[in-house]
Short mmCIF file of C-alpha atoms in Angstrom, two decimals:
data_model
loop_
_atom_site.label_atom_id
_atom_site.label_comp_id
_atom_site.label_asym_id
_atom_site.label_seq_id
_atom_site.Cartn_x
_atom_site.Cartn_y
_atom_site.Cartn_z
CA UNK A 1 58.04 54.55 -44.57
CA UNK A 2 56.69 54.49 -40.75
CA UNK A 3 53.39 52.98 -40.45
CA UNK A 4 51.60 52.26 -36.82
CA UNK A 5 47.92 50.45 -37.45
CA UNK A 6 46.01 49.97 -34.95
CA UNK A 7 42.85 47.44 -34.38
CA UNK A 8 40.54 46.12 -31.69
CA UNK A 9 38.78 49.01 -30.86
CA UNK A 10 34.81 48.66 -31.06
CA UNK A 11 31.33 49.18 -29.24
CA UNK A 12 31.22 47.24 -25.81
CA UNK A 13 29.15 47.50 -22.33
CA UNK A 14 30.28 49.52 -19.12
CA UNK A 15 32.51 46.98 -17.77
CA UNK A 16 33.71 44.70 -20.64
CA UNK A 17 37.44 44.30 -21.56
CA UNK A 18 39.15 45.22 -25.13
CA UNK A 19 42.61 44.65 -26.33
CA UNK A 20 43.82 46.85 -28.82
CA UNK A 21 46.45 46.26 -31.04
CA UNK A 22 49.41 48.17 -32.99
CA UNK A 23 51.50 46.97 -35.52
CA UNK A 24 54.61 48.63 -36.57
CA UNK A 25 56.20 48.74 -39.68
CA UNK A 26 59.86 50.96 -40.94
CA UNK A 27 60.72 51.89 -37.40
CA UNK A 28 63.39 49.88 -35.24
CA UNK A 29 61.10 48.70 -32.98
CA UNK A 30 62.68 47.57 -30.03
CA UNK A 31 64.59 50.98 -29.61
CA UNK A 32 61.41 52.93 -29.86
CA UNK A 33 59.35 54.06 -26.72
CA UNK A 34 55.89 53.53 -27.68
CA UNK A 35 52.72 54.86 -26.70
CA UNK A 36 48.95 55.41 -26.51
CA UNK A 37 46.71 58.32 -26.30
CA UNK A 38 43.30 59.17 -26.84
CA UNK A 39 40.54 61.48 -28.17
CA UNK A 40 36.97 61.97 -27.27
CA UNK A 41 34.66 64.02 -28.69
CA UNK A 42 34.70 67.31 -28.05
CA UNK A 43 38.28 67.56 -26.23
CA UNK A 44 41.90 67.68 -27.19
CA UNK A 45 44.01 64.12 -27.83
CA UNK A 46 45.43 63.01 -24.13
CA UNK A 47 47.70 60.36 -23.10
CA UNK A 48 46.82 57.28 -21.97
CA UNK A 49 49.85 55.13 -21.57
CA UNK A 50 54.18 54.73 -22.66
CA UNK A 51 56.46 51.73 -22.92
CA UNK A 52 59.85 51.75 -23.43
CA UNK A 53 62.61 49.50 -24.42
CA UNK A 54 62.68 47.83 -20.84
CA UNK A 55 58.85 47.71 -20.25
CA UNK A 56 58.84 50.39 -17.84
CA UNK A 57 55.34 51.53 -18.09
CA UNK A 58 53.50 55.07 -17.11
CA UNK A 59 49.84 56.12 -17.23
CA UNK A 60 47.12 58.75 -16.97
CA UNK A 61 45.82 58.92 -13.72
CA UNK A 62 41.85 58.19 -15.50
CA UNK A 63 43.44 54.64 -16.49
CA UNK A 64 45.82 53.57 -13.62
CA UNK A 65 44.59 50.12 -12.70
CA UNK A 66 42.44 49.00 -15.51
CA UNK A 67 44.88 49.32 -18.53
CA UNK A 68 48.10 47.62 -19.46
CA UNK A 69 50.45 48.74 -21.86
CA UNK A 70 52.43 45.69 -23.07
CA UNK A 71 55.08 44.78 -26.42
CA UNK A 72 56.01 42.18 -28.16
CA UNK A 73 59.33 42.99 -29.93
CA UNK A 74 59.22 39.61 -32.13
CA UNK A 75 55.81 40.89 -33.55
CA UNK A 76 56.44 44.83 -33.85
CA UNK A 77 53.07 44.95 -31.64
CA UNK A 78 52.18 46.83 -28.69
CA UNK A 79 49.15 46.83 -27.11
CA UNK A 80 46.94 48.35 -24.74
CA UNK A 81 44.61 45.87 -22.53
CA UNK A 82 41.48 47.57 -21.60
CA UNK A 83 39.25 46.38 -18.19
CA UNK A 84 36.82 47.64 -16.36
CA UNK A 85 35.52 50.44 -18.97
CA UNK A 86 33.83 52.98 -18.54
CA UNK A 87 31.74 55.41 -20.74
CA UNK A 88 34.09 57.83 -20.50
CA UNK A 89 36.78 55.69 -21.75
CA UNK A 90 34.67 56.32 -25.31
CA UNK A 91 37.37 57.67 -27.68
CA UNK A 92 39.17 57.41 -30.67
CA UNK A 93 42.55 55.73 -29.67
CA UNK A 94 45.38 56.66 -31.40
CA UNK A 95 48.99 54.50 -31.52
CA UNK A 96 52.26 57.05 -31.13
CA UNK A 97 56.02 56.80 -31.55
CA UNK A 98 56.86 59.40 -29.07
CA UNK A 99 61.14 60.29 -29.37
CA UNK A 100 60.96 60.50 -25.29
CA UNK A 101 60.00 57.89 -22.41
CA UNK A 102 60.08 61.40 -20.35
CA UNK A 103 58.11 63.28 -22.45
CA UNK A 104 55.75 61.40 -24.22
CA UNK A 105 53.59 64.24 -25.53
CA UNK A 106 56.81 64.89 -28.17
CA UNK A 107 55.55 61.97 -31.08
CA UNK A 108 57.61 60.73 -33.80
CA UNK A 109 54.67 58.73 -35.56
CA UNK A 110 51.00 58.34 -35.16
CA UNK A 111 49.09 55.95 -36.25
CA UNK A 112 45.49 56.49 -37.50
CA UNK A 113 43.31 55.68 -34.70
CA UNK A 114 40.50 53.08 -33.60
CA UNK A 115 37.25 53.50 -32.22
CA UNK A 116 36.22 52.64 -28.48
CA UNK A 117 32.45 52.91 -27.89
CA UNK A 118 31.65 51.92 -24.17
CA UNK A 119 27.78 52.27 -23.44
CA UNK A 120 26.45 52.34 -20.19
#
């Protein structure tokens, strides 16, 4: 059974910095392209950043510049590094599996989401 679980997420200033974590379990990690989106209240889920197998990285627009999308393949992890946040960063952040580096909207596995509360 696929499980992604995701932590780290919390209530922080305009400004601050948050890692958030996601551990994998029952997927081969380190041939999986893995991502992160996000959902705030009131709109549709959106993408916020992919990984693949060779750390090539792509990101919304919104995040380019203050978040880093990084694995580690000995831990089953990937993370997203959060600077510089902003109120409307405020979400519920959701770990995916997508099946395409190209298309990253097409998700295997999700995981369950954490929340990120950024006040101003």
């Amino acid at each position: 059974q696929v499980q992604l679980v995701e932590s780290g997420g919390g209530l922080v200033q305009a400004g601050a910095s948050l890692r958030l974590s996601c551990v994998t379990s029952g997927l081969t990690f380190s041939t999986y392209v893995m991502g992160w989106f996000r959902q705030a209240p009131g709109k549709e889920r959106e993408f916020v950043a992919i990984i693949n197998w060779s750390h090539d990285t792509k990101y919304a627009d919104s995040v380019k510049g203050r978040f880093a999308i990084s694995r580690d393949s000995a831990k089953n992890t990937v993370y997203l590094h959060m600077n510089s946040l902003k109120p409307e960063d405020t979400a519920v952040y959701y770990c995916a599996a997508p099946s395409n580096y190209y298309d990253p909207t097409r998700v295997d596995y999700w995981g369950k989401g954490t929340l990120v509360t950024v006040s101003s």
